[in-house]
PDB file of C-alpha atoms in Angstrom:
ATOM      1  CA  UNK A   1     -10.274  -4.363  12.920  1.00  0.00           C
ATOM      2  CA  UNK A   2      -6.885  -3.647  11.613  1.00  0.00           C
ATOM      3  CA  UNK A   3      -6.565  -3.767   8.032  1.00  0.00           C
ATOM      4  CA  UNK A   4      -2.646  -4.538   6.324  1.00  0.00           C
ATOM      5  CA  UNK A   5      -2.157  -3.330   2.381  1.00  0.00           C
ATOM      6  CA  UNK A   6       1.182  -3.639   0.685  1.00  0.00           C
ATOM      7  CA  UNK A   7       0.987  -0.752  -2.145  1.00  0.00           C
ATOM      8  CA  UNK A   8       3.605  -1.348  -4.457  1.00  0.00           C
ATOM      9  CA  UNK A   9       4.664   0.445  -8.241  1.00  0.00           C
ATOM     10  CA  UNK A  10       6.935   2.006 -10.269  1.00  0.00           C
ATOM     11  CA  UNK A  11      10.069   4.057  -8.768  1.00  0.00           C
ATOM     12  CA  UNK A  12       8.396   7.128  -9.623  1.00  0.00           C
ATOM     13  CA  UNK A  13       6.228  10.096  -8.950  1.00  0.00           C
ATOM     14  CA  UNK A  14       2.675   7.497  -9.913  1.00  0.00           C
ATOM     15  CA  UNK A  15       3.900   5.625  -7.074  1.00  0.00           C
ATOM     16  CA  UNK A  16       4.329   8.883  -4.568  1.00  0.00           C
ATOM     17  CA  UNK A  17       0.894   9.316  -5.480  1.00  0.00           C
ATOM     18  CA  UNK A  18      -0.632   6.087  -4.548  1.00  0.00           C
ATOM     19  CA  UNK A  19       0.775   6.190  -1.265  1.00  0.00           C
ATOM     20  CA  UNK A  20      -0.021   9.859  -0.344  1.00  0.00           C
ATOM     21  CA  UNK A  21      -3.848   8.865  -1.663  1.00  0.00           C
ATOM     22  CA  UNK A  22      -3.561   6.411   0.981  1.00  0.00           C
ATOM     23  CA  UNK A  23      -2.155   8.239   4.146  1.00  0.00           C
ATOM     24  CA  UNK A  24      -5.019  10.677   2.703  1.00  0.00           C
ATOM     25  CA  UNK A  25      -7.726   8.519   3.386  1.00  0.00           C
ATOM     26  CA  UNK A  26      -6.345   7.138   7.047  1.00  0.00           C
ATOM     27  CA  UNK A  27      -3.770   4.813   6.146  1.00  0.00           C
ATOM     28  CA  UNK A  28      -0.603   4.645   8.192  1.00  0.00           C
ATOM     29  CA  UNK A  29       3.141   3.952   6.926  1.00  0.00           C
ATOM     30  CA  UNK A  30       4.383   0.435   8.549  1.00  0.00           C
ATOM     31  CA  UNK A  31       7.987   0.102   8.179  1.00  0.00           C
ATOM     32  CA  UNK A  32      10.461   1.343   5.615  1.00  0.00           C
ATOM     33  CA  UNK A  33       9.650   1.347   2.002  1.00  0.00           C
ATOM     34  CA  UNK A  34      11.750  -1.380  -0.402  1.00  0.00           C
ATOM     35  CA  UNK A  35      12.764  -1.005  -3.561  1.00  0.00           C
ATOM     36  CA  UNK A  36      13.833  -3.797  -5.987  1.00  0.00           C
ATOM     37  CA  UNK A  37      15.186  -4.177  -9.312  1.00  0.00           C
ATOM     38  CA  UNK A  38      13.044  -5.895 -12.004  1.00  0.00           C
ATOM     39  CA  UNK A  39      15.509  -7.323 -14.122  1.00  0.00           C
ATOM     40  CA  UNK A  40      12.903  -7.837 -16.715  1.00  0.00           C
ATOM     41  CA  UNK A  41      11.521  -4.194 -17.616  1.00  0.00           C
ATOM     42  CA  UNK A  42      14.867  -2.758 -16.329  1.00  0.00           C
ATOM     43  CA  UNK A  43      13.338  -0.803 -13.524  1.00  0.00           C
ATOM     44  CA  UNK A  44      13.090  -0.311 -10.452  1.00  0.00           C
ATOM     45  CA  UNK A  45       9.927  -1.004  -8.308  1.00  0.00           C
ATOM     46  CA  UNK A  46       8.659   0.804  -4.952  1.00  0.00           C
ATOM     47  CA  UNK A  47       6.686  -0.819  -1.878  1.00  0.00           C
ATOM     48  CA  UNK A  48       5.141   0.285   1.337  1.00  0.00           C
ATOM     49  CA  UNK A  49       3.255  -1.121   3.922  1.00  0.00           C
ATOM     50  CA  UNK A  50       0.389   0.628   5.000  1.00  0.00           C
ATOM     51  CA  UNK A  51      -2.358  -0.411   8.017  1.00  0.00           C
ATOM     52  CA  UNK A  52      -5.507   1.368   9.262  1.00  0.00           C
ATOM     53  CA  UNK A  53      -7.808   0.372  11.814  1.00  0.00           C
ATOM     54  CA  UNK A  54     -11.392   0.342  11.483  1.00  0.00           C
ATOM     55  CA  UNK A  55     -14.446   0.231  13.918  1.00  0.00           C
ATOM     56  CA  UNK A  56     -17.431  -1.469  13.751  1.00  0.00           C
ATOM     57  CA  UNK A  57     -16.530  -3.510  10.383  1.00  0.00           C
ATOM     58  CA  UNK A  58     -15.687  -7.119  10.500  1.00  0.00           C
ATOM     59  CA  UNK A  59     -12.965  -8.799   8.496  1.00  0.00           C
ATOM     60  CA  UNK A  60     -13.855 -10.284   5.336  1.00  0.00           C
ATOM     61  CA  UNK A  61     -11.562 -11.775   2.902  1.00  0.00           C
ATOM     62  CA  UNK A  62     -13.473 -10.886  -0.498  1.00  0.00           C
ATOM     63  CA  UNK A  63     -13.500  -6.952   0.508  1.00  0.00           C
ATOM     64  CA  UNK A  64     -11.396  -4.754  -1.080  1.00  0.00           C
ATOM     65  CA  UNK A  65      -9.196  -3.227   1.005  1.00  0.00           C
ATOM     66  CA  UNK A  66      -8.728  -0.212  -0.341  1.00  0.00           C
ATOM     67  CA  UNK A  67     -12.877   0.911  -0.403  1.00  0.00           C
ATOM     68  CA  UNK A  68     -11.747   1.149   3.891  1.00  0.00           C
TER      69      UNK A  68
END
């Protein structure tokens, strides 16, 4: 099974973490990373796409990603 998470944060080193905790436990990088503007808090916000496949698990939508 291939699993998809979108990780997403503040524009800072929190958000460095988070994805490096992922690669760290199998994840991949898909695509670039994006980075928006919330006009709101007046910051800027990080994403990345991540994916990791998995064997012998099947695909339900109430797990938690992550726990993979």
């Amino acid at each position: 099974m291939k699993l998809y998470r979108f990780l997403t944060g503040p524009d800072d080193a929190s958000f460095c973490h988070k994805v490096t905790a992922a690669l760290n436990k199998g994840w991949h990088l898909f695509g670039s990373p994006t980075y928006s503007y919330d006009a709101e808090t007046k910051t800027m916000k990080c994403g990345q796409a991540v994916v990791k496949d998995v064997d012998g698990v099947e695909y339900d939508p109430g797990m938690k990603l992550g726990d993979q």
